PDB file of C-alpha atoms in Angstrom:
ATOM      1  CA  MET A   1       0.000   0.000   0.000  1.00 43.00           C
ATOM      2  CA  PRO A   2       1.553   3.330  -0.996  1.00 44.00           C
ATOM      3  CA  ALA A   3       2.018   6.051   1.563  1.00 50.00           C
ATOM      4  CA  TYR A   4      -0.730   8.655   1.970  1.00 48.00           C
ATOM      5  CA  ARG A   5       0.199  12.213   1.070  1.00 49.00           C
ATOM      6  CA  ASN A   6      -1.764  15.236   2.247  1.00 46.00           C
ATOM      7  CA  LYS A   7      -0.574  18.105   0.039  1.00 46.00           C
ATOM      8  CA  GLN A   8      -1.618  21.121   2.117  1.00 46.00           C
ATOM      9  CA  GLY A   9       0.784  23.558   3.733  1.00 47.00           C
ATOM     10  CA  PRO A  10       4.539  23.415   4.129  1.00 49.00           C
ATOM     11  CA  ASN A  11       4.426  20.471   6.575  1.00 48.00           C
ATOM     12  CA  LYS A  12       1.875  18.458   4.530  1.00 55.00           C
ATOM     13  CA  GLY A  13      -0.059  17.587   7.680  1.00 54.00           C
ATOM     14  CA  LYS A  14      -1.979  19.424  10.373  1.00 59.00           C
ATOM     15  CA  ARG A  15      -1.037  17.729  13.649  1.00 60.00           C
ATOM     16  CA  PHE A  16       2.432  17.544  15.165  1.00 60.00           C
ATOM     17  CA  GLN A  17       3.841  14.067  14.381  1.00 57.00           C
ATOM     18  CA  GLY A  18       0.468  13.075  12.930  1.00 61.00           C
ATOM     19  CA  LYS A  19      -0.377  11.562   9.561  1.00 65.00           C
ATOM     20  CA  GLY A  20       1.442  13.360   6.761  1.00 63.00           C
ATOM     21  CA  TRP A  21       3.311  15.738   9.094  1.00 62.00           C
ATOM     22  CA  ARG A  22       6.933  16.588   8.232  1.00 67.00           C
ATOM     23  CA  ASP A  23       9.524  18.430  10.301  1.00 66.00           C
ATOM     24  CA  PRO A  24       9.801  21.879   8.656  1.00 64.00           C
ATOM     25  CA  TYR A  25      13.564  22.079   9.316  1.00 68.00           C
ATOM     26  CA  GLY A  26      14.846  18.646   8.350  1.00 72.00           C
ATOM     27  CA  GLY A  27      11.863  17.062   6.625  1.00 74.00           C
ATOM     28  CA  SER A  28      11.839  14.093   9.024  1.00 80.00           C
ATOM     29  CA  LEU A  29       8.709  12.098   9.779  1.00 82.00           C
ATOM     30  CA  TYR A  30       7.785  10.318  13.009  1.00 82.00           C
ATOM     31  CA  PHE A  31       5.952   7.125  13.964  1.00 85.00           C
ATOM     32  CA  GLN A  32       5.303   5.155  17.154  1.00 86.00           C
ATOM     33  CA  LEU A  33       7.354   2.011  17.832  1.00 89.00           C
ATOM     34  CA  LYS A  34       5.116  -0.249  19.975  1.00 89.00           C
ATOM     35  CA  ARG A  35       6.729  -2.781  22.288  1.00 82.00           C
ATOM     36  CA  ASP A  36       4.964  -5.119  24.741  1.00 75.00           C
ATOM     37  CA  SER A  37       3.569  -2.557  27.156  1.00 74.00           C
ATOM     38  CA  PHE A  38       4.572   0.887  25.858  1.00 80.00           C
ATOM     39  CA  SER A  39       5.410   2.809  22.705  1.00 83.00           C
ATOM     40  CA  ARG A  40       8.020   5.402  21.916  1.00 86.00           C
ATOM     41  CA  CYS A  41       8.443   7.913  19.094  1.00 85.00           C
ATOM     42  CA  HIS A  42      10.920   7.075  16.323  1.00 86.00           C
ATOM     43  CA  GLU A  43      12.291   9.568  13.770  1.00 85.00           C
ATOM     44  CA  VAL A  44      12.966   8.781  10.094  1.00 86.00           C
ATOM     45  CA  SER A  45      15.189  11.043   7.997  1.00 86.00           C
ATOM     46  CA  PRO A  46      14.223  11.819   4.375  1.00 82.00           C
ATOM     47  CA  ARG A  47      17.136   9.897   2.832  1.00 87.00           C
ATOM     48  CA  GLN A  48      16.939   6.751   4.966  1.00 90.00           C
ATOM     49  CA  THR A  49      16.385   3.394   3.225  1.00 92.00           C
ATOM     50  CA  MET A  50      14.301   0.542   4.615  1.00 92.00           C
ATOM     51  CA  ASP A  51      17.490  -1.435   5.253  1.00 94.00           C
ATOM     52  CA  GLY A  52      18.931   1.359   7.408  1.00 93.00           C
ATOM     53  CA  LEU A  53      15.596   1.930   9.147  1.00 92.00           C
ATOM     54  CA  ILE A  54      15.269  -1.727  10.186  1.00 94.00           C
ATOM     55  CA  ASP A  55      18.846  -1.649  11.544  1.00 94.00           C
ATOM     56  CA  ASP A  56      17.931   1.462  13.581  1.00 92.00           C
ATOM     57  CA  LEU A  57      14.761  -0.192  14.896  1.00 92.00           C
ATOM     58  CA  ILE A  58      16.712  -3.280  15.986  1.00 92.00           C
ATOM     59  CA  ARG A  59      19.249  -1.100  17.851  1.00 90.00           C
ATOM     60  CA  ASP A  60      16.377   0.791  19.473  1.00 89.00           C
ATOM     61  CA  VAL A  61      14.604  -2.301  20.881  1.00 89.00           C
ATOM     62  CA  GLU A  62      17.651  -4.438  21.789  1.00 87.00           C
ATOM     63  CA  SER A  63      17.927  -2.774  25.200  1.00 81.00           C
ATOM     64  CA  ASP A  64      14.307  -3.744  26.013  1.00 79.00           C
ATOM     65  CA  TYR A  65      14.923  -7.435  25.231  1.00 77.00           C
ATOM     66  CA  PRO A  66      18.461  -8.164  26.524  1.00 68.00           C
ATOM     67  CA  GLU A  67      18.162 -11.948  26.821  1.00 75.00           C
ATOM     68  CA  LEU A  68      16.756 -12.925  23.427  1.00 79.00           C
ATOM     69  CA  TYR A  69      17.315 -16.660  22.849  1.00 79.00           C
ATOM     70  CA  GLU A  70      19.316 -18.106  19.967  1.00 83.00           C
ATOM     71  CA  GLY A  71      17.115 -18.507  16.895  1.00 86.00           C
ATOM     72  CA  LEU A  72      14.720 -15.687  17.842  1.00 89.00           C
ATOM     73  CA  GLU A  73      14.729 -12.380  16.007  1.00 90.00           C
ATOM     74  CA  PHE A  74      12.823  -9.094  15.889  1.00 91.00           C
ATOM     75  CA  ALA A  75      10.051  -8.626  13.345  1.00 93.00           C
ATOM     76  CA  PHE A  76       8.454  -5.236  12.686  1.00 94.00           C
ATOM     77  CA  PHE A  77       4.899  -4.891  11.399  1.00 93.00           C
ATOM     78  CA  LEU A  78       3.149  -1.918   9.782  1.00 90.00           C
ATOM     79  CA  ARG A  79      -0.545  -2.223   8.889  1.00 86.00           C
ATOM     80  CA  LYS A  80      -0.371  -5.990   9.664  1.00 87.00           C
ATOM     81  CA  HIS A  81       2.381  -6.489   7.073  1.00 90.00           C
ATOM     82  CA  PRO A  82       6.025  -7.190   7.952  1.00 91.00           C
ATOM     83  CA  LEU A  83       8.622  -4.553   7.099  1.00 92.00           C
ATOM     84  CA  GLU A  84      11.163  -5.958   4.679  1.00 92.00           C
ATOM     85  CA  ARG A  85      14.720  -4.901   3.962  1.00 93.00           C
ATOM     86  CA  SER A  86      15.238  -3.119   0.647  1.00 93.00           C
ATOM     87  CA  CYS A  87      16.981  -0.135  -0.904  1.00 93.00           C
ATOM     88  CA  GLU A  88      13.628   1.659  -1.162  1.00 91.00           C
ATOM     89  CA  ARG A  89      13.341   4.949   0.708  1.00 88.00           C
ATOM     90  CA  ALA A  90      11.401   4.735   3.964  1.00 86.00           C
ATOM     91  CA  PHE A  91       9.387   7.814   2.930  1.00 81.00           C
ATOM     92  CA  ASN A  92       7.770   5.700   0.189  1.00 83.00           C
ATOM     93  CA  VAL A  93       6.434   3.289   2.837  1.00 84.00           C
ATOM     94  CA  PHE A  94       5.533   5.603   5.751  1.00 81.00           C
ATOM     95  CA  ASP A  95       3.242   8.607   6.041  1.00 77.00           C
ATOM     96  CA  GLY A  96       4.153   9.487   9.584  1.00 77.00           C
ATOM     97  CA  GLY A  97       1.891   9.060  12.580  1.00 79.00           C
ATOM     98  CA  GLU A  98       1.568   5.277  12.146  1.00 85.00           C
ATOM     99  CA  THR A  99       2.361   2.592  14.690  1.00 88.00           C
ATOM    100  CA  VAL A 100       5.012  -0.053  13.992  1.00 91.00           C
ATOM    101  CA  TYR A 101       4.698  -3.174  16.163  1.00 92.00           C
ATOM    102  CA  VAL A 102       7.675  -5.205  17.444  1.00 92.00           C
ATOM    103  CA  LYS A 103       7.248  -8.968  17.641  1.00 90.00           C
ATOM    104  CA  ILE A 104       9.695 -11.706  18.625  1.00 89.00           C
ATOM    105  CA  MET A 105       9.668 -14.525  16.066  1.00 89.00           C
ATOM    106  CA  ASP A 106      11.717 -17.539  15.059  1.00 88.00           C
ATOM    107  CA  TYR A 107      12.817 -18.354  11.510  1.00 86.00           C
ATOM    108  CA  GLU A 108       9.603 -20.318  10.865  1.00 86.00           C
ATOM    109  CA  GLY A 109       7.370 -17.351  11.733  1.00 84.00           C
ATOM    110  CA  THR A 110       6.183 -18.522  15.168  1.00 85.00           C
ATOM    111  CA  GLU A 111       5.617 -15.630  17.589  1.00 85.00           C
ATOM    112  CA  TYR A 112       7.119 -15.774  21.089  1.00 83.00           C
ATOM    113  CA  VAL A 113       6.297 -13.883  24.289  1.00 80.00           C
ATOM    114  CA  LYS A 114       8.038 -13.615  27.642  1.00 77.00           C
ATOM    115  CA  ASN A 115       6.568 -15.989  30.223  1.00 71.00           C
ATOM    116  CA  TYR A 116       4.838 -14.219  33.138  1.00 63.00           C
ATOM    117  CA  THR A 117       6.397 -16.166  36.003  1.00 59.00           C
ATOM    118  CA  PRO A 118       8.342 -14.824  38.984  1.00 57.00           C
ATOM    119  CA  GLY A 119      11.838 -13.925  37.837  1.00 56.00           C
ATOM    120  CA  GLY A 120      10.866 -13.451  34.189  1.00 59.00           C
ATOM    121  CA  GLY A 121      11.048 -17.031  32.953  1.00 63.00           C
ATOM    122  CA  PRO A 122      11.818 -18.306  29.462  1.00 75.00           C
ATOM    123  CA  TRP A 123      10.356 -17.301  26.114  1.00 76.00           C
ATOM    124  CA  GLN A 124       7.204 -19.217  25.172  1.00 76.00           C
ATOM    125  CA  VAL A 125       5.157 -19.631  22.007  1.00 78.00           C
ATOM    126  CA  LYS A 126       2.318 -17.109  22.009  1.00 77.00           C
ATOM    127  CA  LYS A 127      -1.070 -18.739  22.494  1.00 73.00           C
ATOM    128  CA  ARG A 128      -3.994 -16.707  21.217  1.00 70.00           C
ATOM    129  CA  GLY A 129      -6.738 -16.054  23.768  1.00 66.00           C
ATOM    130  CA  MET A 130      -4.788 -17.430  26.762  1.00 66.00           C
ATOM    131  CA  LYS A 131      -4.227 -15.080  29.708  1.00 69.00           C
ATOM    132  CA  PRO A 132      -1.424 -15.545  32.236  1.00 71.00           C
ATOM    133  CA  ASN A 133      -2.019 -16.388  35.894  1.00 76.00           C
ATOM    134  CA  VAL A 134      -2.817 -13.248  37.952  1.00 81.00           C
ATOM    135  CA  GLU A 135      -0.557 -14.187  40.872  1.00 81.00           C
ATOM    136  CA  ASP A 136       2.428 -14.793  38.582  1.00 79.00           C
ATOM    137  CA  VAL A 137       2.005 -11.427  36.838  1.00 79.00           C
ATOM    138  CA  VAL A 138       1.679  -9.509  40.127  1.00 83.00           C
ATOM    139  CA  ALA A 139       4.702 -11.298  41.636  1.00 82.00           C
ATOM    140  CA  SER A 140       6.984 -10.724  38.653  1.00 78.00           C
ATOM    141  CA  HIS A 141       5.813  -7.426  37.080  1.00 79.00           C
ATOM    142  CA  GLY A 142       3.595  -5.700  39.631  1.00 83.00           C
ATOM    143  CA  ILE A 143      -0.054  -4.884  39.986  1.00 86.00           C
ATOM    144  CA  ALA A 144       0.012  -2.195  37.270  1.00 85.00           C
ATOM    145  CA  GLU A 145       0.919  -4.797  34.646  1.00 81.00           C
ATOM    146  CA  ALA A 146      -1.945  -7.026  35.831  1.00 82.00           C
ATOM    147  CA  TYR A 147      -4.385  -4.113  35.382  1.00 84.00           C
ATOM    148  CA  ARG A 148      -2.915  -3.324  31.949  1.00 80.00           C
ATOM    149  CA  LEU A 149      -3.458  -6.924  30.824  1.00 77.00           C
ATOM    150  CA  GLY A 150      -7.077  -6.809  32.053  1.00 79.00           C
ATOM    151  CA  LEU A 151      -6.564  -9.482  34.690  1.00 81.00           C
ATOM    152  CA  LEU A 152      -7.814  -7.207  37.489  1.00 82.00           C
ATOM    153  CA  GLN A 153     -10.751  -4.829  37.357  1.00 76.00           C
TER     154      GLN A 153
END
């Protein structure tokens, strides 16, 4: 799907870091990089390729997942489609204001999540529709994480 372009005004968008918005000084665009429980803004320069962008994204999320097992890798998704390495400019793929999701996957495409047990636990295959045990989440990550996951009301 080609990127959306709103052709009004010098920034080509109305809201700061929203869809179509460009930095008036450097021309950069911004999107949200969503991890497990939070997201953070990420900047893309006008001349950056998809290959360079994916390298930057990997460097950005490596500190959040320090103990990634052998055979697991980061996968980034935009609009439910994986981002792929290429020499294409990132501006041809992004509008700005989107959300890119980080997932942990193996080479076969199986998604993994961190086990909610006291002390962190190993990586496990993600099971759709299964919620972790409330006591394990509170013991390992705190009560705020249990509320965020919808385990407590």
